[in-house]
Coordinates of C-alpha atoms in Angstrom, one line a residue:
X20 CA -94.2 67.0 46.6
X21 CA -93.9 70.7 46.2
X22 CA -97.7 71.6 47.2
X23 CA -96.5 71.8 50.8
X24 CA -93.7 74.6 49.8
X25 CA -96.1 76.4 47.7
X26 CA -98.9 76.4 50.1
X27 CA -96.6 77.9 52.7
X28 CA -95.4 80.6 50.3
X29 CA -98.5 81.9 49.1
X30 CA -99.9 82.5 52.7
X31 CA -97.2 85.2 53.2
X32 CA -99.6 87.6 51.1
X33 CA -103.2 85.9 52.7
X34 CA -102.9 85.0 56.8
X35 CA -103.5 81.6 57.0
X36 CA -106.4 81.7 59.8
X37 CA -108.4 83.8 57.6
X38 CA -107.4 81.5 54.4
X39 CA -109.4 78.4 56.2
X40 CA -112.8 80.5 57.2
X41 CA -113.2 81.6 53.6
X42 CA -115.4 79.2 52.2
X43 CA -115.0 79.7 48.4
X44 CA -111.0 78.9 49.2
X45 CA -112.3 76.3 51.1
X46 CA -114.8 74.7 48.6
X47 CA -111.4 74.7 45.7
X48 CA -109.3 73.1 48.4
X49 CA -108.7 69.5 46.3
X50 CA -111.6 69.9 43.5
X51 CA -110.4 69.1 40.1
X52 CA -111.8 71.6 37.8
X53 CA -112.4 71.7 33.3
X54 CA -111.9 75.4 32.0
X55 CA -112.8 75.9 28.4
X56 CA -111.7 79.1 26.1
X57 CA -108.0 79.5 28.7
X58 CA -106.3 81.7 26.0
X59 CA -109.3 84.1 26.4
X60 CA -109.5 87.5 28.2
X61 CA -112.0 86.3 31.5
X62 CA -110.9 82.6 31.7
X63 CA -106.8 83.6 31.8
X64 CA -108.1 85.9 34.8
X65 CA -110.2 82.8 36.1
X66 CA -107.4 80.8 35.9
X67 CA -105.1 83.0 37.6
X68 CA -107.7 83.8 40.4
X69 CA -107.7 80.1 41.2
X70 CA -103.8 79.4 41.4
X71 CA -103.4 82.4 43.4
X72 CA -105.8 82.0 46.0
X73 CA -106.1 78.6 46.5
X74 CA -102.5 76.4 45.4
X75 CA -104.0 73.2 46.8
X76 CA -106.7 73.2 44.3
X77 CA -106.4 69.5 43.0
X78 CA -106.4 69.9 39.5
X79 CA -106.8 72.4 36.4
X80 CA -107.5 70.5 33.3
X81 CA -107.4 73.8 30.6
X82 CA -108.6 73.3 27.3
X83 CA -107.3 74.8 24.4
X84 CA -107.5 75.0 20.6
X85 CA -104.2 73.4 19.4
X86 CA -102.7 70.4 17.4
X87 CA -102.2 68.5 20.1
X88 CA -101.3 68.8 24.2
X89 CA -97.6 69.4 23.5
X90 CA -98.5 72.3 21.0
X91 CA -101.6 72.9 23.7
X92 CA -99.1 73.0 26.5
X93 CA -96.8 75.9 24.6
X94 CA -99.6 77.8 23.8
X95 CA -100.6 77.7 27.8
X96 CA -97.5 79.1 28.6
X97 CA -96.9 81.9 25.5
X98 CA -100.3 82.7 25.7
X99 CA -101.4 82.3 29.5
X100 CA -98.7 81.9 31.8
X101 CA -96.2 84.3 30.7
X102 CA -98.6 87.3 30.4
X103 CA -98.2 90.0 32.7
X104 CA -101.7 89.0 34.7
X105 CA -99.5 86.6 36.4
X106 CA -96.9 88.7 37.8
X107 CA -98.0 89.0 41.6
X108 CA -98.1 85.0 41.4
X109 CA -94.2 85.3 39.8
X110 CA -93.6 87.4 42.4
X111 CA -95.0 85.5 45.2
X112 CA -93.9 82.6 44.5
X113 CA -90.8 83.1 42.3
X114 CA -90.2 81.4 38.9
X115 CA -88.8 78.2 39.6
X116 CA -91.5 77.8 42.1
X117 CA -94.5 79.0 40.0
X118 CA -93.3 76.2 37.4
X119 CA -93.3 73.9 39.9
X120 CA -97.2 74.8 40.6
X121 CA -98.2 74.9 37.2
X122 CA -96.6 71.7 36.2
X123 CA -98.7 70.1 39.2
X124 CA -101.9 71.0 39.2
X125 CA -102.7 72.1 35.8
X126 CA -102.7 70.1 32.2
X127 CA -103.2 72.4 28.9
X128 CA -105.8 70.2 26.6
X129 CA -106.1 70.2 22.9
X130 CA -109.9 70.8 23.0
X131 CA -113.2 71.6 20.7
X132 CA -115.8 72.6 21.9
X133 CA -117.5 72.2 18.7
X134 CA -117.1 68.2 18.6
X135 CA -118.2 65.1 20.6
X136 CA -116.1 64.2 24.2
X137 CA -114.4 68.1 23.6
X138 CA -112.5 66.6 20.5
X139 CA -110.1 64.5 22.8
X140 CA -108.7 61.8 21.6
X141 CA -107.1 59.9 23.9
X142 CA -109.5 57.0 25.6
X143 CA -107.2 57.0 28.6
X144 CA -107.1 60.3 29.3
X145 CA -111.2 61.1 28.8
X146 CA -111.6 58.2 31.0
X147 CA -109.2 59.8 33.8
X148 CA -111.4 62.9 33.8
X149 CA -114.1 61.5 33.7
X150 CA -113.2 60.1 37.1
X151 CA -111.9 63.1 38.6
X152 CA -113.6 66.2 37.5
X153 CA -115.9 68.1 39.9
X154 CA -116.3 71.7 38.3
X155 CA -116.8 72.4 34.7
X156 CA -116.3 75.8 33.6
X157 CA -117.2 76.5 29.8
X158 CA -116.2 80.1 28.7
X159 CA -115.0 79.4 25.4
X160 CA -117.1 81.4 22.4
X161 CA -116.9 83.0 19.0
X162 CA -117.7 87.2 20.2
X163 CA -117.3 88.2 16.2
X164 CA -121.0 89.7 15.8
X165 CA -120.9 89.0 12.3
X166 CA -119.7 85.3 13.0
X167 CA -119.8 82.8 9.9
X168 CA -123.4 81.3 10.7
X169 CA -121.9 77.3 10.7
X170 CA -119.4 78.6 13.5
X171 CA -121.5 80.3 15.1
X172 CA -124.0 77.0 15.7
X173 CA -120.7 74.9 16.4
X174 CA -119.1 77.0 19.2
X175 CA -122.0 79.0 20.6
X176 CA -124.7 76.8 20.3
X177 CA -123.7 73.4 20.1
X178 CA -120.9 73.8 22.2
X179 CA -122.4 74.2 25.6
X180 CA -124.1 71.3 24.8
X181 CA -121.3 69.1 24.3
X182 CA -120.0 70.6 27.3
X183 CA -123.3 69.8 29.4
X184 CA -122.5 66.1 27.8
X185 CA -119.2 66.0 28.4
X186 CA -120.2 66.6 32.5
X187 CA -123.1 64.2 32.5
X188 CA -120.4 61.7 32.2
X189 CA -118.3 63.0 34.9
X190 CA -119.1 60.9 37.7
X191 CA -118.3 63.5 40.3
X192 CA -118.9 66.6 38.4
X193 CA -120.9 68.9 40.8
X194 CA -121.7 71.7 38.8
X195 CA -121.3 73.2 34.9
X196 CA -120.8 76.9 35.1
X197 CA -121.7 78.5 31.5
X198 CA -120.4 82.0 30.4
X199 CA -122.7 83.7 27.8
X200 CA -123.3 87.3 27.7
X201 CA -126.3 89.6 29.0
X202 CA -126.7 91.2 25.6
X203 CA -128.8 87.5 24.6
X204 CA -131.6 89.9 25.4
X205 CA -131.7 91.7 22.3
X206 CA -132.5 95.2 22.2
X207 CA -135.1 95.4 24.8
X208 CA -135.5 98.3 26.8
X209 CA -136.5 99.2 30.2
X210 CA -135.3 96.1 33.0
X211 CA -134.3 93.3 31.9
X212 CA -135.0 90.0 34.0
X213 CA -132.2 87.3 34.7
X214 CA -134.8 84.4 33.4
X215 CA -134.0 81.5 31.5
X216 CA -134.8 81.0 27.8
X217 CA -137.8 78.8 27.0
X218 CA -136.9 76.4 24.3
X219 CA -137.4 77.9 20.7
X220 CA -138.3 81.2 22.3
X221 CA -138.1 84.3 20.1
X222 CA -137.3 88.1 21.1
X223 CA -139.9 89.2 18.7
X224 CA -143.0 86.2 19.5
X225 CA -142.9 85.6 15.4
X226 CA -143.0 82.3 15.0
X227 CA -141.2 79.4 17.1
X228 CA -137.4 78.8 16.8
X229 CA -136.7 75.4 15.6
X230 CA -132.8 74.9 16.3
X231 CA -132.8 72.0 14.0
X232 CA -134.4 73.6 11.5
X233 CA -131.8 76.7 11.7
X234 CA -128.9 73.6 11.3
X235 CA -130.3 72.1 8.5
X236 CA -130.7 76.0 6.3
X237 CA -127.1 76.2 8.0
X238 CA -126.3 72.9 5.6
X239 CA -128.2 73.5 2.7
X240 CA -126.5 77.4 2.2
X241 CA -123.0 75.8 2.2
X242 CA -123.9 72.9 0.3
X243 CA -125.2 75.3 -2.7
X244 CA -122.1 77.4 -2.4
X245 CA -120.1 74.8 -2.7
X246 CA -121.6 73.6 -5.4
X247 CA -121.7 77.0 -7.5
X248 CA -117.5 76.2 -6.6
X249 CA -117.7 79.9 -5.0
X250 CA -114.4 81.0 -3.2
X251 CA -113.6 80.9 0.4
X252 CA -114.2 84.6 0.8
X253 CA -117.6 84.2 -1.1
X254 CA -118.6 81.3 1.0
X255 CA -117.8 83.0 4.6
X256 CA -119.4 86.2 3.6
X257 CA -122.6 84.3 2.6
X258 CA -122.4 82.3 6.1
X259 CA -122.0 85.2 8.0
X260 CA -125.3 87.2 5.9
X261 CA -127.3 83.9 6.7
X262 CA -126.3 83.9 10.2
X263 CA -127.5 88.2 10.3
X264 CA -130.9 87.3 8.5
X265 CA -131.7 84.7 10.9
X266 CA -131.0 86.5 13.7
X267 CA -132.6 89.6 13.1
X268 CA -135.8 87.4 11.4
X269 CA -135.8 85.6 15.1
X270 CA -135.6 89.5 16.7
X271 CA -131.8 89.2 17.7
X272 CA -129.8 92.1 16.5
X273 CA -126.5 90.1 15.2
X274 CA -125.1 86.4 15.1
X275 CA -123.5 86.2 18.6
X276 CA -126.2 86.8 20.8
X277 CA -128.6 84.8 18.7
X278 CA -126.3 81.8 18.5
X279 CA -125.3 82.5 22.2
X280 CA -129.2 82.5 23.2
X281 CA -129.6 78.9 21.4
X282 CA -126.6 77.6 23.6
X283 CA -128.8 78.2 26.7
X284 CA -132.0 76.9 25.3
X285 CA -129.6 73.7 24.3
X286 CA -128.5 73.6 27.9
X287 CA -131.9 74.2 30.1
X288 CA -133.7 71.8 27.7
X289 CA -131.2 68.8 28.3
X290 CA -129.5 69.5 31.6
X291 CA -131.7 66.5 33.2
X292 CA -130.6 67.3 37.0
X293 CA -127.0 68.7 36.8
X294 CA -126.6 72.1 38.6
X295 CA -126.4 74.8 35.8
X296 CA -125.1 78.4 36.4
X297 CA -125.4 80.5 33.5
X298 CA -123.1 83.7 34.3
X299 CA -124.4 86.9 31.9
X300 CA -121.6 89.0 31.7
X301 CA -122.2 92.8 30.6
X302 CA -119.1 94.6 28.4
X303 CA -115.8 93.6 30.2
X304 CA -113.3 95.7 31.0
X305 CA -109.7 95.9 33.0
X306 CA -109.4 94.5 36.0
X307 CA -110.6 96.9 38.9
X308 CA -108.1 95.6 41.8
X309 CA -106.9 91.9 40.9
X310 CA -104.6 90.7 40.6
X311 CA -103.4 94.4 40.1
X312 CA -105.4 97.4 38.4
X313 CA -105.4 98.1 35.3
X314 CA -104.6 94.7 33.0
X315 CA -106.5 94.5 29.9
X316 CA -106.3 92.4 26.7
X317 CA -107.9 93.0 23.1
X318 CA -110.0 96.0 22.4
X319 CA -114.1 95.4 23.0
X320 CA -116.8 97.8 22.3
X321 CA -116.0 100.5 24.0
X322 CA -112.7 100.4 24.2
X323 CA -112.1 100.8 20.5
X324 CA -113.9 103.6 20.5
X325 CA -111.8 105.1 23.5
X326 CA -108.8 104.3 21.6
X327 CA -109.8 105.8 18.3
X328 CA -111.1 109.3 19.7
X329 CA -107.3 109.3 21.4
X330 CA -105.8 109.0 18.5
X331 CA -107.7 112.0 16.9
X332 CA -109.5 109.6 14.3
X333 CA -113.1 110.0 15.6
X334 CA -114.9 113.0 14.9
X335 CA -118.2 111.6 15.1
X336 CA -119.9 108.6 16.8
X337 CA -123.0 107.5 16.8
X338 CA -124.7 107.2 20.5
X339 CA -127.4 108.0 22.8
X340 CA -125.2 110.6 25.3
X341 CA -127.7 109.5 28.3
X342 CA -127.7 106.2 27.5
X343 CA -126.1 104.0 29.6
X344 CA -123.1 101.6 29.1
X345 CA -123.0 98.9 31.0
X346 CA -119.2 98.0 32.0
X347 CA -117.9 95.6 34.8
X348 CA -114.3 95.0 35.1
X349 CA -113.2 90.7 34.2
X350 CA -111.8 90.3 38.4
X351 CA -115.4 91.0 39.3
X352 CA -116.9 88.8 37.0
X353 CA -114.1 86.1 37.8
X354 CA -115.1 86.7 41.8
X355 CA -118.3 86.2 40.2
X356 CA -117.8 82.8 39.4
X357 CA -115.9 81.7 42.3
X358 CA -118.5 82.4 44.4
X359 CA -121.3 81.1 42.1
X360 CA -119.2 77.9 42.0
X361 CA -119.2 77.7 45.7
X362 CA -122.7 78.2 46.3
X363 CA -124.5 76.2 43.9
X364 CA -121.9 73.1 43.5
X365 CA -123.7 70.0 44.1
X366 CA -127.3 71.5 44.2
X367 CA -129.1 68.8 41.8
X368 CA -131.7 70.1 39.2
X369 CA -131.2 73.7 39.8
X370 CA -130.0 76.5 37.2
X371 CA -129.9 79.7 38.0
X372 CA -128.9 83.3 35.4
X373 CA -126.4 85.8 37.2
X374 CA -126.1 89.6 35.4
X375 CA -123.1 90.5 36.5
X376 CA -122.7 94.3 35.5
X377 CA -123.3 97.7 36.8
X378 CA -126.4 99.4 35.1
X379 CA -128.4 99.0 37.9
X380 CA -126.7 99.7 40.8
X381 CA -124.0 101.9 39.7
X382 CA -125.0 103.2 35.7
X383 CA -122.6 105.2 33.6
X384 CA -123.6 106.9 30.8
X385 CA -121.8 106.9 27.2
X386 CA -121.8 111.2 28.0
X387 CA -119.9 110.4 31.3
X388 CA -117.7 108.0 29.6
X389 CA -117.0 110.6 26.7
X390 CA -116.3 113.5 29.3
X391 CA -113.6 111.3 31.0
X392 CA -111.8 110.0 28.3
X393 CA -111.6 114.1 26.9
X394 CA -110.4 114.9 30.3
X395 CA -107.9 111.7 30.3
X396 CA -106.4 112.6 26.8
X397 CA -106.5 116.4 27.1
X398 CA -104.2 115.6 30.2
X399 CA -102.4 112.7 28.8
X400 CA -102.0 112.8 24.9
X401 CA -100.7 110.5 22.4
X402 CA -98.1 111.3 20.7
X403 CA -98.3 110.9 16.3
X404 CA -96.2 109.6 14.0
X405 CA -94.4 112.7 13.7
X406 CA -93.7 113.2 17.4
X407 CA -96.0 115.6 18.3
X408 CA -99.1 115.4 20.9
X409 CA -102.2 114.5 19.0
X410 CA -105.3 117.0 20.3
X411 CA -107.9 115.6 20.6
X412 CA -111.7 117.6 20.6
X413 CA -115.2 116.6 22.1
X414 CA -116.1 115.5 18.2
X415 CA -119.4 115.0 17.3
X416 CA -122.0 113.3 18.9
X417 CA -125.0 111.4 16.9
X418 CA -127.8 109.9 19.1
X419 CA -129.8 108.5 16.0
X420 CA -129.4 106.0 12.7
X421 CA -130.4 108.8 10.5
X422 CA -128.5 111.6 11.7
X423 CA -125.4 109.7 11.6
X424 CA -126.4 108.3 7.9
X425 CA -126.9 112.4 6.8
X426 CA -123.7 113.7 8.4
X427 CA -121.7 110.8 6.7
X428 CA -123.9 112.1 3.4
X429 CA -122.8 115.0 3.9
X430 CA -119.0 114.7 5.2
X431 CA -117.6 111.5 3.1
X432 CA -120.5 110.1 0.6
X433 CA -120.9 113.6 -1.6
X434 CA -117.5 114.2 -1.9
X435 CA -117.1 110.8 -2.5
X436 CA -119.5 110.9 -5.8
X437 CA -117.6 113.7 -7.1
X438 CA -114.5 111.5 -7.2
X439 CA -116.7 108.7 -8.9
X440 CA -118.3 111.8 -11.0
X441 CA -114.4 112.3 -11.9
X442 CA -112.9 108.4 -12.3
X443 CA -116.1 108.1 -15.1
X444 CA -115.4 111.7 -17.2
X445 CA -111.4 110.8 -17.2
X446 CA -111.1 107.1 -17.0
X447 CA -107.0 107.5 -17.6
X448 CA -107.3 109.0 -14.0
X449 CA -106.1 106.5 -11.0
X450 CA -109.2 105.8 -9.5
X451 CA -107.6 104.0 -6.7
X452 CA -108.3 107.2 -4.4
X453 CA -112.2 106.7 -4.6
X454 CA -112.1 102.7 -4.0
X455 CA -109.8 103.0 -1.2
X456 CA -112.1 105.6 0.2
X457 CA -115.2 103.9 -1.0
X458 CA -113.9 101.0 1.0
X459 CA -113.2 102.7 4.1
X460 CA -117.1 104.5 4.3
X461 CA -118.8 100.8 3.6
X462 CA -116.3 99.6 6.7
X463 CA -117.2 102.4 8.7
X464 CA -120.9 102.1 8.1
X465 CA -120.6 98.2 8.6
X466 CA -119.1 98.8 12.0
X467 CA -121.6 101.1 13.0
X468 CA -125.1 98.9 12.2
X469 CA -122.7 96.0 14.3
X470 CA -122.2 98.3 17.2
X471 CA -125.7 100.2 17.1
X472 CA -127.8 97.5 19.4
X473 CA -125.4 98.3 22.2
X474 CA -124.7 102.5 21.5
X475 CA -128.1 102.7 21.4
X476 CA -129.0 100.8 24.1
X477 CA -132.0 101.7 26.5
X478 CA -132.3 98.3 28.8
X479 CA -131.1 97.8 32.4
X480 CA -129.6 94.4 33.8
X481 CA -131.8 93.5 36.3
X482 CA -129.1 91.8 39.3
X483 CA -131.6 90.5 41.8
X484 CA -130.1 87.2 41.5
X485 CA -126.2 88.4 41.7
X486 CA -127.0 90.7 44.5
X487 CA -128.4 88.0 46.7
X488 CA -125.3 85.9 45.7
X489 CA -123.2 89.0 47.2
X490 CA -125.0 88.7 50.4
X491 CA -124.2 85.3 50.5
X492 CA -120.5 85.9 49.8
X493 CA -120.8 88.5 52.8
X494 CA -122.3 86.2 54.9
X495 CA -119.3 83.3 53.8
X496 CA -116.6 85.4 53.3
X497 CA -116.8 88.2 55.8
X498 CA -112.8 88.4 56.4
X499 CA -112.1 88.0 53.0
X500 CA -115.4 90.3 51.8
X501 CA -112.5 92.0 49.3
X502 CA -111.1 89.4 47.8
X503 CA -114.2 88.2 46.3
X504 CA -115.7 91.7 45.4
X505 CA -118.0 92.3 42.7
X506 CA -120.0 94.8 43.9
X507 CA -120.3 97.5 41.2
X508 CA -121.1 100.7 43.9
X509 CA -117.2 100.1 44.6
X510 CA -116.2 101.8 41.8
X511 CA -115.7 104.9 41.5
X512 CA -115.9 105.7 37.6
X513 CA -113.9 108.8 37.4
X514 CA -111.1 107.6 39.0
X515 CA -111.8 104.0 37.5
X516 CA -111.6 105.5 34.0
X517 CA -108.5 108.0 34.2
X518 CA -106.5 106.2 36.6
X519 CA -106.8 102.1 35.8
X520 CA -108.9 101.9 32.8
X521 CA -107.7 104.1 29.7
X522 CA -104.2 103.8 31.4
X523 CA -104.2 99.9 31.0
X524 CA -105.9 100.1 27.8
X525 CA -103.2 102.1 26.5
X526 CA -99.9 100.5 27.8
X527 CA -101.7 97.3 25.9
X528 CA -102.0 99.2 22.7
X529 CA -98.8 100.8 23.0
X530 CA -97.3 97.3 23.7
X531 CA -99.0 95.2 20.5

């Protein structure tokens, strides 16, 4: 077997006598563990956490969306493996060795979420995990706000459940570990508690949720549009208006956190005495330190907006300057995880919410944010199309709905009437010009009402919970109190932001 000569390797970067006293390395040590969602951003950085700090985990069964596992195993390794995350491994271990630890401990799934037994198949194989999973890890999600109502329920909501049952018929399985998102809280202000959802709780006490009932509206929407033979572009824009009326009639600001918030009332309602961890991430960014500064991939709130104000395209934004943005790096909420997994494995009937983010201990504010990334692309610009460095300028600043809806009056929608005003008195005139801009203002303002909830945010995560879990890590882990880190006070945001952060997000636009 090659776990013996892979073992040995990977010590050369962790000393072996600390390796055995860390108990999260410890508690990995043989477990078999089910990751849902691999191809995403935080579970390929999960993933890669595991493999590189403990090789004699037993075994990684990775599920991902595919035609079947050969199709599933190509898309591990384009997609996963062969990413730039998993370079110090590479390096570590070498190529021909790194295949060799792949090919033994973990097995790419063709997996749904969405459907019964995780859409597998195979009798023999279900049956096999079944037997030998401990740990079951569900990250996988829709994140589109505007999702398509009936994919919303299937994913977010329903698929945690089928998770849960997918576990309950694991006859070792020790723990599920649930990744949902802290933003489940609405737009709250002031701090916000890591409690559980009651089921068919609302954010705005009007009436009680009825998750069936939701399902069944779900069904009778798509049945009538179906049956008016509407297109597929009419039928997904209507699924995703249902699933924004229904969230904001509940008090949820968008389809993603409402559907998310279902998915936990699904899984503290039936969770009978499995061990549930529901991890609340805040917005993700680059990693912080692991595997090495910097890595990134796809563009999330903020980051878009970072990117655009680079390139010279945003002039304005709508945000509160002092209010404050609540970003943790994926390796913390990975370490996150780890540990959580460690600690609670095992511990029958208990569930317990982690906020894992920084806006209590260690807040940045959208101003702060807007300061550095000025500073970072003053120092640092892009260069245009033509070759020359884009300069970029502070821009504009809106920290309210209506002052951003009377500067776009002013700046894009009056000039825009006078090209309407034009296209109507000289119909021979190519109107194209004032659709293509027309198009681009309802975008814009589209993107804006999405994004608002968390701009405009005025709520603190509460971490009582995930700072007694790092205390517990420190207690564990004392040697090895870095590699597990996700302790927000350790970053410094000004070097964080113009040294790791923008940099990272950068090379990975610069790269697509």
């Amino acid at each position: 077997m090659v776990q013996n000569n892979l073992s040995h390797l990977v010590i050369h970067f962790i000393d072996i006598s600390v390796f055995m006293e860390s108990n999260c390395i410890q508690f990995l040590q043989n477990k078999t563990i089910l990751v849902t969602g691999v191809p995403g951003f935080l579970a390929k950085v999960f993933v890669e956490k595991i493999l590189r700090i403990q090789p004699n985990v037993k075994k990684l069964f990775l599920f991902l969306r595919a035609a079947d596992n050969e199709s599933a195993m190509q898309r591990f390794h384009s997609e996963v493996l062969e990413k730039d995350l998993f370079r110090v491994l590479r390096n570590a271990l070498g190529d021909e060795n790194l295949e060799a630890l792949v090919s033994e401990k973990v097995v790419p799934i063709a997996g749904d979420i969405s459907v019964d037994n995780l859409g597998v198949k195979d009798s023999n194989l279900l049956q096999h995990m079944w037997n030998e999973i401990d740990i079951i890890v569900n990250v996988a999600a829709t994140t589109n706000f505007d999702e398509r109502y009936d994919v919303g329920l299937s994913i977010n909501t329903f698929g945690p459940l089928n998770v849960l049952n997918f576990a309950k018929k694991c006859v070792k399985g020790q723990l599920v570990l649930h990744v949902s998102t802290a933003y489940v809280c609405g737009e709250k202000s002031g701090l916000l508690q890591e409690k559980t959802f009651h089921m068919g709780e609302t954010l705005n006490g009007h009436g009680k949720l009825v998750i069936e009932t939701e399902v069944e509206l779900m069904k009778q929407k798509l049945k009538e549009l179906q049956k008016q033979d509407c297109s597929e572009e009419e039928i997904s824009q209507s699924m995703k208006d249902l699933g924004m009326s229904r969230a904001k009639l509940h008090g949820w600001p968008n389809t993603y956190v409402f559907t998310k918030s279902m998915g936990e009332m699904l899984l503290g309602n039936h969770r009978e005495n499995l061990p549930i961890v529901i991890i609340r991430p805040t917005m993700i960014t680059s990693t912080f330190s692991e595997p090495f500064p910097g890595w990134i991939e796809g563009l999330r709130t903020i980051d878009s907006v970072i990117v655009a104000y680079g390139k010279g395209r945003l002039k304005c934004f709508l945000a509160d300057p002092n209010s404050v943005l609540d970003l943790i790096p994926v390796d913390m909420v990975a370490n996150a995880m780890v540990t959580a997994v460690a600690i609670h494995a095992g511990k029958l009937g208990s569930q317990t919410v982690y906020h894992v983010g920084s806006s209590c201990k260690n807040p940045i504010t959208f101003e702060q944010i807007h300061d550095l990334a000025a500073r970072y692309f003053t120092k640092n610009p892009l260069v245009g199309r033509d070759g020359s460095s884009i300069i970029v300028s502070k821009g504009t600043i809106l920290s309210t709905m209506a002052q951003f809806s009377f500067y776009m009056t002013l700046r894009y929608k009056l000039p825009l009437q006078m090209l309407r005003l034009i296209y109507v008195i000289y119909p021979w005139w190519d109107g194209n010009k004032y659709k293509d801009i027309d198009r681009k203002i309802k975008l814009a303002m589209r993107l804006v009402d999405l994004y608002r909830p968390y701009v405009l945010f005025k709520g603190l995560f509460d971490d009582t919970n995930t700072e007694i879990l790092r205390l517990k890590r420190k207690e564990i882990n004392k040697e090895l109190y870095d590699l597990f880190d996700f302790d927000p006070k350790s970053i410094d945001w000004d070097d964080y932001m113009t040294t790791i952060h923008i940099p990272g997000l950068i090379t990975y636009v610069l790269k697509k």
